[in-house]
Amino acid sequence: MRTHSLLPLSAIALLLSACATPDAGKPVTYQDVNSTGVVAGVGVESQDVTAVTDAMVKDILATPEVVKRSQAARVILDAAYFENESSQRINKNLLVDRLRINLQRAAQGKLQFVSRESADMVAQERDMKRQGTTDAGTLKQAKATAGADYRLIGRINSLDARSAQSGTVERYTQITFELIDLETSLSIWSNLYEFKKGGQDDAVYR
Amino acid sequence: MRSIADPSATTRFVPHALACALWLTLSGCASTGIDSELVQPGRLEQLLEPKAEVPAALRPFVLRDQEQGRRDRVLNEAMAGLSALELSQPEIAQRLLSDAQALIETIYAHDPAANRARSNFVPEANKDFKGDPYERAMVGYYLALADFSDPDLDNARADLRFAEIQDTMSASETFQSDMVIMPFIRGWLYNCSGRSAQAKDEFAAVRKAKPGIKTPAATDNVLLIAEVGRAPGKVASGRHQEELRYARRDDGTIRGVTYTQDAQLLVGQQIEDVYWQASTRGGRAVDKILAGKASFRNTAEGIATGAAVFAHISSDLARNAARRRDSDDANQYAGLALLGILVSIGSDIVAASTHPEADTRTWSSLPDRIYVATTQADVIAEQLPWSLGFHDAKGALQSAVEMKTFRSGACMLVWGRQYPGSYPSSWTDSSLRHEAAVHESCKGDCSAIAEQATLDAKNFNTSLAPLAAPDVVPDNVDTGVTFKRRIFLTNPN
């Protein structure tokens, strides 16, 4: 009788032991910005931002027309004329800010950067100084704000392909950069960065 | 051989004991097979920081996200994002919908939850929700509306491209990338950015896909969007609910829309049929997995039935032998009966633990159809809000709501919905004002609304008769099966 009563209890214990397998989650960790993260897609990711901007900094600094001038060239480098024509929503400042900051650090005075984004802020402060609302500060007053020689333009393009049968997703991304002479509209430097990523979703998502 | 003093008592006791064990087991872990683990709990709450500014209508989604975790995050974020748009909070909608979009874009390879969803003993609904192609596309569509508030319209156009790509998952090439609303809005956005060449390309794509659709003039800086009807439904059918089908949930009473402001009246044209997009996807790879699970369950049930019959016969033979006082035969048959019972119970447990049910989680606040109109207006000047009227096939006004307005530079997006995405509704009734405006504009002859309804029906191959025909819903749905997982209601409360 005792054997019979133990049999169902053992069966229940065995089956229930397979039910609960809670996952405690993962604590936050710092990750290398150049690494492929655990959450990966086929679009532009952090490692692409660092790779593309590093490559452009090197190439611009190796262009004599830009950096080997008797007077340092003035460049506007912001996202105003940087277009996103890709299928990925992206904050373009990630690219242009990293490019400008790294270029400014590496150029060591061979390039000067004009901030058009700050034009309103600068104009307001200049007005206050000239109207006597504030004193003149410690810097020498300039007749006008700086004009620029070159401006960065660029475009992010993508070409997507998907196989309905296999669920394979591919995206070719092309990021172009150009420096335009703001007097002649000549393009004095250009380069592009391209990559293609592909992946296949689990069958349960197809 | 072990002797049994009373073989008939054994044959009575063993089935009862094991039946109890079976019942206890099945009522425990094997009822749904859904994992209850939470991965990154409360992510939605983080996206809505600071907490004090979270609108009350979004709090139910936060609570639901805390409860359901990553598995339903895309669904919760999509629904909360839509509700944020209804509350005229495009920045919040951006945060929520862009996170949902990133999760949809993530490639799930070697993902534990997806791996488990392929197992015979775990339902498909165990996987993280990414939605069907039409639901993924609508994430891109609403994100584009939210991104319209940014001065830079690049991301809004990128969202619409993302949406279009999701539609390429259709098995039939005929239905791939046929969501004409995406190039339509993109073309209008290009005009807003002063890029008329790209706008022309987009409108050419619209006319190629749907020759009956009128595209906007280059000077039209106001786009009016109306969302009508209830979301397409997902129905699990088949013996084990392993087949996923789509059902039109809207009754099709509303067949036309008008937009009014002061005495101005515009008649909307239908630009999208969301149910059509849902129902033309074709076969899915996961359907084969579910069919395999169903076949496995059928086999397990067959073995259970066969073993039960074998046990029953053996039990009868044991009882007869016991009556004859032939203890050797009685023991032998009782042993066989016990074996049969064990095999039957084991197979029953396996069958009951097998989950071939299709995942029917649905974005239930989507519309059934979308209508548009464009016009030219001075968007800088203070204006009366636009009103959106819903009309039947004969042109009679049924109801009207005040529309939401989003501005970007010289362009303006005006948006309205028939059914709210959250409660309490943030759509103000404007029926009286709308009715007066319609009468004032039409001067007693509003035939243009009914004519447009006829044209829409022709463009989208639908009849003007009620849309949700009874035979649309599969009649072989087994409502007696206990596995019902309604994750979402339109009302999050």
XYZ file of C-alpha atoms in Angstrom:
699
model
C 0.000 0.000 0.000
C 2.884 2.319 0.947
C 4.560 1.621 -2.432
C 1.368 2.512 -4.292
C 0.963 5.842 -2.508
C 4.596 6.797 -3.166
C 4.329 6.162 -6.909
C 2.004 9.069 -7.783
C 3.801 11.394 -5.376
C 7.139 10.626 -7.020
C 5.627 11.214 -10.456
C 4.227 14.594 -9.379
C 7.537 15.667 -7.817
C 9.438 14.652 -10.952
C 7.106 16.504 -13.315
C 6.822 19.664 -11.224
C 10.600 19.914 -10.903
C 10.767 20.760 -14.602
C 8.266 23.639 -14.346
C 9.982 26.609 -12.760
C 13.295 27.845 -14.155
C 13.319 31.572 -13.336
C 15.931 33.791 -14.976
C 17.341 36.342 -12.556
C 18.254 38.724 -15.373
C 21.666 40.285 -15.987
C 23.303 43.153 -14.112
C 24.360 46.230 -16.067
C 27.913 45.982 -17.433
C 30.116 48.400 -19.393
C 30.762 47.184 -22.916
C 33.348 48.043 -25.526
C 31.860 50.551 -27.985
C 33.731 48.746 -30.779
C 32.140 45.399 -29.955
C 28.986 43.858 -31.337
C 26.515 43.955 -28.485
C 24.177 41.223 -27.402
C 21.319 43.076 -29.095
C 22.317 43.155 -32.753
C 20.504 44.114 -35.898
C 21.514 44.818 -39.479
C 21.611 48.609 -39.128
C 24.219 51.143 -37.994
C 25.443 50.303 -34.492
C 28.007 51.756 -32.071
C 30.930 49.854 -33.599
C 29.992 51.263 -37.022
C 29.845 54.834 -35.690
C 33.346 54.543 -34.232
C 34.770 52.789 -37.296
C 33.342 55.239 -39.830
C 34.352 58.376 -37.926
C 37.871 57.067 -37.220
C 38.339 56.297 -40.923
C 37.132 59.762 -41.977
C 39.355 61.563 -39.446
C 42.428 59.755 -40.807
C 41.485 60.480 -44.410
C 40.741 64.184 -43.884
C 44.055 64.662 -42.056
C 45.858 63.019 -44.977
C 44.357 65.486 -47.489
C 46.857 68.328 -48.140
C 44.214 70.688 -49.608
C 42.480 70.689 -46.248
C 45.251 70.609 -43.659
C 48.440 71.889 -45.377
C 47.460 75.496 -45.813
C 49.303 78.570 -44.667
C 46.246 79.542 -42.618
C 44.094 76.976 -40.860
C 40.938 76.223 -42.831
C 37.608 76.992 -41.194
C 35.086 74.175 -41.398
C 31.415 73.842 -40.474
C 30.844 70.282 -39.401
C 27.319 69.628 -38.183
C 24.255 67.571 -39.174
C 22.399 70.365 -41.008
C 23.304 69.057 -44.473
C 23.802 65.438 -43.480
C 20.835 63.475 -44.812
C 19.461 60.154 -43.702
C 18.003 58.393 -46.732
C 18.279 54.950 -45.157
C 15.570 52.772 -43.688
C 17.025 53.184 -40.211
C 16.022 55.897 -37.816
C 19.277 57.374 -36.585
C 20.534 60.312 -34.580
C 22.940 61.843 -37.127
C 24.689 63.811 -34.375
C 26.274 60.532 -33.255
C 28.301 60.560 -36.464
C 29.033 64.247 -37.004
C 29.757 65.086 -33.351
C 32.271 62.256 -33.028
C 33.821 63.207 -36.346
C 34.149 66.904 -35.388
C 35.517 66.265 -31.899
C 38.067 63.659 -32.977
C 39.084 65.758 -35.965
C 39.557 68.842 -33.804
C 41.681 66.904 -31.325
C 43.788 65.245 -34.000
C 44.194 68.324 -36.259
C 46.086 70.239 -33.519
C 45.161 73.652 -34.896
C 45.439 72.772 -38.605
C 41.654 73.080 -38.840
C 39.259 75.479 -37.140
C 35.633 74.607 -36.587
C 32.844 77.147 -36.969
C 29.717 76.354 -34.970
C 26.640 77.463 -36.893
C 24.483 75.665 -34.326
C 25.649 78.257 -31.804
C 25.041 81.268 -34.092
C 21.942 82.506 -32.218
C 23.577 82.025 -28.831
C 26.706 83.916 -29.937
C 24.683 86.747 -31.521
C 22.693 87.193 -28.312
C 25.848 87.391 -26.174
C 27.528 89.814 -28.618
C 24.474 92.068 -28.467
C 24.535 92.123 -24.669
C 28.255 93.003 -24.685
C 27.813 95.785 -27.206
C 24.730 97.205 -25.517
C 26.594 97.300 -22.203
C 24.297 94.829 -20.503
C 27.450 92.817 -19.772
C 31.102 93.855 -19.875
C 33.314 92.966 -22.861
C 34.783 89.826 -21.310
C 38.498 89.051 -21.534
C 38.691 88.308 -25.264
C 39.264 90.927 -27.938
C 36.014 91.916 -29.647
C 35.642 90.712 -33.243
C 34.046 92.770 -35.996
C 31.963 89.801 -37.065
C 31.542 86.144 -36.268
C 33.758 83.756 -38.210
C 32.972 82.853 -41.781
C 33.665 79.348 -42.974
C 35.711 77.977 -45.900
C 34.268 74.504 -46.048
C 31.155 72.682 -44.930
C 30.547 68.999 -44.442
C 27.688 67.395 -46.316
C 26.839 63.716 -46.357
C 24.230 61.078 -46.778
C 23.309 57.738 -45.241
C 21.820 55.378 -47.813
C 20.709 51.803 -47.442
C 19.541 48.961 -49.582
C 17.493 46.267 -47.887
C 16.876 42.735 -49.013
C 14.773 40.083 -47.363
C 13.959 36.517 -48.258
C 10.404 35.642 -47.329
C 11.271 31.916 -47.532
C 14.416 31.790 -45.409
C 13.795 34.896 -43.290
C 17.281 36.170 -44.119
C 17.602 39.937 -43.795
C 20.434 41.883 -45.433
C 21.194 45.582 -45.403
C 23.847 47.385 -47.368
C 24.607 50.734 -45.741
C 26.609 53.463 -47.427
C 27.657 56.621 -45.588
C 29.139 59.374 -47.750
C 31.013 62.494 -46.647
C 32.075 65.555 -48.659
C 33.711 68.864 -47.823
C 32.307 71.645 -49.991
C 34.141 74.900 -50.701
C 31.678 77.558 -49.563
C 32.878 80.076 -52.188
C 33.123 77.909 -55.303
C 30.898 74.907 -54.335
C 33.721 72.639 -55.371
C 33.987 69.381 -53.508
C 37.530 69.365 -52.116
C 37.368 66.049 -50.279
C 35.035 63.092 -50.287
C 35.011 59.596 -48.948
C 32.547 56.894 -48.162
C 32.176 54.074 -45.729
C 30.126 51.052 -46.607
C 29.218 47.780 -45.000
C 26.726 45.023 -45.438
C 25.151 43.052 -42.635
C 22.956 40.021 -42.811
C 21.178 37.833 -40.339
C 18.449 35.291 -40.024
C 15.695 35.499 -37.471
C 14.606 32.405 -35.601
C 11.985 30.367 -37.478
C 9.333 31.354 -34.935
C 9.529 34.922 -36.281
C 9.110 33.958 -39.924
C 6.786 -13.312 -8.930
C 5.243 -11.011 -6.295
C 1.854 -12.373 -5.147
C -1.232 -10.177 -4.994
C -3.709 -11.095 -2.314
C -6.664 -9.330 -3.935
C -6.053 -8.645 -7.661
C -9.379 -6.862 -8.157
C -8.499 -4.336 -5.444
C -5.248 -3.587 -7.270
C -7.004 -3.013 -10.577
C -9.364 -0.567 -8.833
C -6.769 1.341 -6.852
C -4.018 1.928 -9.425
C -6.120 3.821 -12.012
C -7.625 6.049 -9.319
C -4.274 6.919 -7.806
C -2.654 7.671 -11.125
C -5.660 9.651 -12.352
C -5.281 11.869 -9.272
C -1.593 12.319 -10.057
C -2.406 13.155 -13.657
C -5.035 15.722 -12.662
C -2.724 17.372 -10.148
C 0.089 17.521 -12.660
C -1.941 18.900 -15.508
C -3.592 21.506 -13.334
C -0.158 22.709 -12.271
C 2.618 23.488 -14.694
C 1.189 22.075 -17.885
C -1.785 24.455 -18.201
C -0.185 27.162 -20.363
C 3.512 26.419 -20.671
C 4.205 30.173 -20.664
C 7.365 31.183 -18.842
C 6.782 33.749 -16.129
C 10.322 35.113 -16.090
C 10.869 38.827 -16.401
C 13.772 40.113 -18.445
C 14.625 43.789 -17.971
C 11.516 44.460 -15.881
C 9.988 47.886 -16.033
C 11.823 49.117 -19.136
C 8.765 51.072 -20.220
C 8.811 52.981 -16.950
C 12.437 53.989 -17.609
C 11.478 55.262 -21.049
C 8.745 57.417 -19.533
C 11.001 59.152 -16.974
C 10.445 61.475 -15.167
C 7.755 59.497 -13.454
C 5.800 62.566 -12.320
C 5.119 63.563 -15.922
C 3.779 60.202 -17.087
C 0.190 60.770 -18.247
C -2.347 58.736 -16.270
C -3.575 57.047 -19.454
C -0.123 55.451 -19.924
C 0.237 54.059 -16.386
C -1.691 50.833 -17.143
C 0.893 50.069 -19.841
C 3.724 50.602 -17.339
C 2.091 48.170 -14.909
C 1.544 45.654 -17.663
C 5.167 45.947 -18.757
C 6.313 45.279 -15.192
C 4.163 42.177 -15.161
C 4.920 40.827 -18.616
C 8.510 41.917 -19.172
C 10.359 41.530 -22.437
C 7.986 38.946 -23.885
C 5.291 41.548 -24.539
C 7.438 44.687 -24.527
C 7.000 45.500 -28.224
C 3.234 45.157 -27.883
C 3.073 47.276 -24.723
C 5.341 49.947 -26.178
C 3.434 50.060 -29.458
C 0.091 50.462 -27.713
C 1.451 52.982 -25.219
C 3.130 54.914 -28.052
C -0.139 55.154 -29.950
C -1.888 56.337 -26.780
C 0.831 58.965 -26.261
C 0.139 60.297 -29.763
C -3.552 60.478 -28.882
C -2.561 62.555 -25.866
C -0.603 64.891 -28.210
C 2.686 63.756 -26.625
C 4.854 62.965 -29.672
C 8.128 63.020 -27.673
C 6.879 60.228 -25.407
C 5.544 58.340 -28.425
C 8.985 58.658 -30.068
C 10.729 57.103 -27.072
C 8.307 54.199 -26.838
C 7.914 53.430 -30.522
C 11.618 53.761 -31.343
C 12.412 51.212 -28.632
C 9.757 48.890 -30.074
C 11.262 49.403 -33.530
C 14.763 48.553 -32.250
C 13.440 45.318 -30.719
C 11.694 44.412 -33.976
C 14.939 45.047 -35.891
C 16.942 42.863 -33.503
C 17.867 39.536 -35.057
C 16.728 36.764 -32.759
C 19.264 34.029 -33.392
C 19.985 31.480 -30.645
C 17.538 33.321 -28.433
C 16.481 31.156 -25.455
C 12.820 32.263 -25.534
C 12.598 31.643 -29.292
C 14.312 28.265 -28.871
C 11.788 27.292 -26.225
C 8.896 28.431 -28.427
C 9.966 25.795 -30.961
C 9.756 23.053 -28.334
C 6.705 20.774 -28.436
C 5.989 21.578 -24.807
C 6.052 25.376 -24.988
C 3.443 27.497 -26.802
C 4.447 29.810 -29.633
C 3.267 32.720 -27.454
C 6.303 32.115 -25.227
C 8.493 33.992 -27.691
C 9.094 37.724 -27.428
C 6.381 39.496 -29.392
C 7.570 41.191 -32.551
C 4.193 41.198 -34.227
C 3.062 40.169 -37.664
C 4.402 42.142 -40.633
C 1.380 44.473 -40.633
C 1.842 45.209 -36.922
C 5.567 45.832 -37.364
C 4.804 48.136 -40.290
C 2.320 50.086 -38.170
C 5.032 50.667 -35.532
C 6.992 52.427 -38.293
C 3.911 54.358 -39.401
C 3.114 55.714 -35.921
C 6.786 56.437 -35.272
C 6.800 58.515 -38.468
C 3.832 60.522 -37.128
C 5.715 61.054 -33.852
C 8.952 61.982 -35.667
C 7.065 64.543 -37.759
C 7.337 66.916 -34.793
C 11.136 66.991 -35.267
C 12.263 69.784 -37.584
C 14.392 67.250 -39.471
C 12.026 64.977 -41.374
C 14.723 62.423 -42.316
C 13.821 60.075 -39.496
C 10.094 60.242 -40.281
C 10.886 59.131 -43.845
C 13.261 56.435 -42.524
C 10.443 55.120 -40.299
C 8.172 54.798 -43.323
C 10.909 52.927 -45.241
C 11.276 50.606 -42.252
C 7.506 50.067 -42.348
C 7.605 49.236 -46.038
C 10.387 46.682 -45.529
C 8.320 44.863 -42.919
C 5.666 44.350 -45.547
C 8.136 42.423 -47.730
C 7.689 39.402 -45.449
C 4.612 38.340 -47.402
C 5.056 34.892 -48.945
C 3.522 36.028 -52.233
C 5.428 38.633 -54.215
C 2.102 40.149 -55.300
C 1.482 41.411 -51.776
C 5.038 42.458 -50.907
C 5.585 46.169 -50.244
C 2.027 47.073 -51.207
C 1.304 49.445 -48.318
C 0.753 52.564 -50.395
C 0.285 54.799 -47.383
C 4.049 54.671 -46.748
C 5.243 56.197 -50.073
C 2.226 58.560 -49.995
C 3.245 60.133 -46.671
C 6.930 59.985 -47.611
C 6.223 61.906 -50.817
C 4.317 64.550 -48.867
C 7.224 64.790 -46.380
C 9.669 65.269 -49.269
C 7.526 68.165 -50.469
C 7.667 69.607 -46.936
C 11.475 69.472 -47.160
C 11.386 71.176 -50.561
C 12.646 68.076 -52.379
C 10.106 67.799 -55.136
C 12.073 65.346 -57.339
C 12.033 62.685 -54.608
C 8.370 63.491 -53.890
C 7.461 62.817 -57.517
C 9.212 59.417 -57.368
C 7.232 58.453 -54.276
C 3.898 59.536 -55.753
C 4.694 57.659 -58.961
C 5.131 54.517 -56.818
C 1.725 55.167 -55.198
C -0.014 55.597 -58.577
C 1.661 52.455 -59.921
C 0.422 50.365 -56.982
C -3.064 51.951 -56.810
C -3.904 53.906 -59.979
C -7.123 55.255 -58.432
C -5.376 57.155 -55.620
C -5.069 60.931 -56.012
C -1.633 62.209 -54.999
C -1.091 65.636 -53.366
C -0.122 68.823 -55.164
C 3.387 70.102 -54.412
C 1.867 73.086 -52.581
C -0.325 70.992 -50.253
C 1.280 71.581 -46.864
C -1.465 70.012 -44.742
C -1.944 66.249 -44.550
C -5.109 64.959 -42.871
C -5.153 61.326 -41.751
C -8.229 59.454 -40.485
C -8.102 55.987 -38.935
C -11.345 54.061 -39.096
C -12.600 50.773 -37.691
C -11.372 48.085 -35.328
C -8.097 46.174 -35.596
C -7.886 42.920 -37.545
C -8.290 39.939 -35.227
C -6.144 36.833 -34.993
C -7.937 33.518 -34.601
C -6.319 30.226 -33.692
C -8.174 27.455 -35.510
C -7.638 23.780 -36.246
C -8.077 20.829 -33.886
C -5.352 22.043 -31.559
C -5.603 25.759 -32.436
C -2.398 25.442 -34.407
C -3.582 27.407 -37.457
C -3.458 31.192 -37.364
C -6.105 33.049 -39.311
C -7.106 36.671 -39.526
C -10.599 38.041 -39.155
C -11.980 41.453 -39.998
C -13.414 42.740 -36.734
C -14.869 45.915 -38.125
C -18.491 45.942 -39.219
C -17.810 48.346 -42.074
C -20.567 50.784 -41.174
C -18.247 53.726 -41.718
C -17.287 53.895 -45.391
C -16.209 57.490 -45.776
C -14.727 60.415 -43.882
C -14.865 64.187 -44.134
C -12.603 66.820 -42.636
C -14.028 70.228 -41.760
C -12.603 73.489 -40.507
C -14.841 76.546 -40.448
C -16.782 76.231 -43.716
C -14.080 74.196 -45.456
C -14.980 70.574 -46.201
C -12.634 67.907 -47.557
C -13.641 64.363 -48.463
C -11.028 61.741 -47.526
C -9.929 58.958 -49.842
C -9.062 55.494 -48.556
C -5.303 54.912 -48.717
C -4.865 51.673 -46.752
C -6.724 48.545 -45.704
C -4.937 47.198 -42.630
C -6.968 43.974 -42.562
C -5.990 43.317 -46.188
C -2.336 43.746 -45.228
C -2.783 41.292 -42.335
C -4.614 38.665 -44.332
C -2.372 38.594 -47.425
C 0.783 37.529 -45.630
C 0.509 33.883 -46.703
C 2.188 30.896 -45.058
C 4.669 31.324 -42.243
C 7.707 29.206 -41.393
C 6.394 28.866 -37.859
C 3.203 27.248 -39.233
C 5.266 24.162 -40.132
C 6.607 24.032 -36.575
C 3.077 24.297 -35.163
C 1.828 21.621 -37.570
C 4.643 19.362 -36.335
C 3.629 20.008 -32.735
C -0.014 19.229 -33.573
C 1.034 15.976 -35.265
C 3.120 15.053 -32.210
C 0.122 15.699 -29.968
C -2.142 13.617 -32.206
C 0.330 10.715 -32.003
C 0.592 11.010 -28.204
C -3.207 11.050 -27.907
C -3.450 8.000 -30.178
C -0.948 6.071 -28.052
C -2.803 7.113 -24.878
C -6.126 5.854 -26.287
C -4.611 2.576 -27.525
C -2.867 1.935 -24.207
C -6.092 2.712 -22.296
C -8.004 0.149 -24.389
C -5.232 -2.380 -23.785
C -5.357 -1.667 -20.037
C -9.142 -2.008 -19.977
C -9.044 -5.420 -21.687
C -6.205 -6.614 -19.454
C -8.110 -5.432 -16.395
C -11.213 -7.405 -17.472
C -9.092 -10.486 -18.042
C -7.471 -10.037 -14.620
C -10.905 -9.744 -13.006
C -12.112 -12.929 -14.731
C -8.975 -14.779 -13.653
C -9.486 -13.577 -10.086
C -13.051 -14.909 -10.154
C -11.658 -18.264 -11.291
C -9.197 -18.150 -8.342
C -6.345 -18.349 -10.882
C -3.923 -16.062 -9.091
C -1.068 -16.545 -11.621
C -3.211 -15.333 -14.556
C -4.773 -12.607 -12.430
C -1.335 -11.257 -11.472
C -0.109 -11.426 -15.038
C -3.141 -9.561 -16.454
C -3.112 -7.050 -13.605
C 0.533 -6.312 -14.404
C -0.305 -5.799 -18.071
C -3.240 -3.571 -17.119
C -0.943 -1.514 -14.909
C 1.569 -1.196 -17.733
C -1.200 -0.097 -20.110
C -2.433 2.467 -17.598
C 1.056 3.840 -17.087
C 1.674 4.131 -20.825
C -1.749 5.727 -21.319
C -1.219 8.230 -18.509
C 2.299 9.002 -19.677
C 1.107 9.618 -23.223
C -1.786 11.692 -21.925
C 0.619 13.814 -19.923
C 2.805 14.245 -23.004
C -0.238 15.133 -25.164
C -1.619 17.586 -22.615
C 1.807 19.186 -22.212
C 2.199 19.672 -25.956
C 1.336 23.201 -27.054
C 0.727 23.596 -30.776
C -1.470 26.692 -30.234
C -0.727 29.593 -32.558
C 0.263 32.901 -30.984
C -2.794 35.154 -31.169
C -1.404 38.179 -29.341
C -2.738 41.156 -31.259
C -2.223 44.900 -31.398
C -5.880 45.505 -30.766
C -5.906 49.307 -31.015
C -4.959 49.422 -34.694
C -7.516 50.701 -37.200
C -9.105 48.669 -39.984
C -8.697 51.318 -42.708
C -6.881 54.613 -43.176
C -8.106 57.648 -45.138
C -6.193 60.763 -46.222
C -6.709 64.195 -47.734
C -4.338 67.084 -48.364
C -4.844 70.826 -48.645
C -3.010 74.116 -48.469
C -3.232 76.393 -45.430
C -1.355 78.993 -43.441
C -0.152 76.739 -40.637
C 1.552 79.500 -38.649
C -1.691 81.387 -37.991
C -3.915 80.290 -35.111
C -6.584 78.022 -36.464
C -9.715 76.330 -35.262
C -9.166 72.601 -34.761
C -10.098 70.343 -37.662
C -13.039 68.011 -37.171
C -13.182 64.462 -38.552
C -16.585 63.094 -39.556
C -17.399 59.408 -40.068
C -20.016 58.607 -42.721
C -21.833 55.488 -43.847
C -21.866 54.255 -47.452
C -24.750 56.607 -48.291
C -22.848 59.613 -46.962
C -24.852 60.082 -43.762
C -22.791 61.434 -40.852
C -22.581 58.954 -37.963
C -20.179 60.694 -35.574
C -17.316 63.194 -35.485
C -14.266 63.931 -33.343
C -11.859 66.838 -32.990
C -8.516 66.052 -34.641
C -4.982 66.370 -33.216
C -2.529 68.725 -34.888
C 1.260 68.346 -35.241
C 3.385 71.057 -36.891
C 6.800 70.911 -38.531
C 8.103 74.033 -40.254
C 5.629 75.072 -42.931
C 3.762 71.748 -42.838
C 1.017 70.445 -40.617
C -0.187 66.932 -39.896
C -3.782 66.560 -38.714
C -4.736 63.159 -37.314
C -7.909 61.562 -35.982
C -9.278 58.138 -35.068
C -12.702 56.571 -34.799
C -11.889 54.353 -31.794
C -9.575 55.451 -28.964
C -6.409 53.467 -28.235
C -6.741 53.982 -24.494
C -9.320 55.027 -21.948
C -10.529 57.546 -21.055
C -10.762 58.640 -24.670
C -8.823 61.739 -25.580
C -11.004 62.395 -28.628
C -13.530 65.173 -28.119
C -16.904 64.768 -29.786
C -17.548 67.377 -32.489
C -20.645 65.903 -34.127
C -22.825 69.013 -33.911
C -20.149 71.354 -35.274
C -19.265 68.857 -38.007
C -22.856 68.321 -39.073
C -23.375 72.065 -39.369
C -20.182 72.434 -41.421
C -21.139 69.577 -43.745
C -24.593 71.083 -44.384
C -23.107 74.533 -44.903
C -20.536 73.245 -47.410
C -22.711 70.785 -49.302
C -25.775 73.017 -49.539
C -27.978 69.945 -49.267
C -26.059 67.858 -51.835
C -23.380 65.710 -50.196
C -23.171 63.124 -52.959
C -19.368 63.490 -53.087
C -19.029 61.411 -49.892
C -20.994 58.453 -51.263
C -19.196 58.758 -54.616
C -15.822 58.603 -52.869
C -16.996 55.552 -50.865
C -17.819 53.815 -54.146
C -14.408 54.751 -55.559
C -12.647 53.478 -52.397
C -14.495 50.173 -52.646
C -13.288 49.885 -56.237
C -9.682 50.806 -55.378
C -9.505 48.259 -52.564
C -11.689 45.532 -54.081
C -14.197 45.593 -51.249
C -17.953 45.558 -51.368
C -19.999 48.403 -49.938
C -21.967 45.776 -48.032
C -20.938 45.176 -44.386
C -17.297 44.091 -44.304
C -17.146 41.441 -41.583
C -19.040 38.677 -43.362
C -19.860 35.748 -41.018
C -17.800 33.306 -43.090
C -14.663 35.395 -42.571
C -14.311 33.946 -39.081
C -13.256 30.296 -39.373
C -16.081 28.036 -38.217
C -13.809 25.238 -36.991
C -12.549 27.186 -33.996
C -12.697 24.927 -30.967
C -13.848 27.267 -28.229
C -13.829 24.444 -25.701
C -10.036 24.342 -25.471
C -8.849 25.993 -22.289
C -5.706 27.628 -23.746
C -6.792 31.174 -24.343
C -4.185 33.861 -24.007
C -5.711 37.255 -24.545
C -2.761 39.441 -23.760
C -4.294 42.637 -24.946
C -7.521 44.459 -24.710
C -7.975 47.862 -26.218
C -8.721 49.147 -22.761
C -5.571 48.528 -20.685
C -7.648 48.620 -17.481
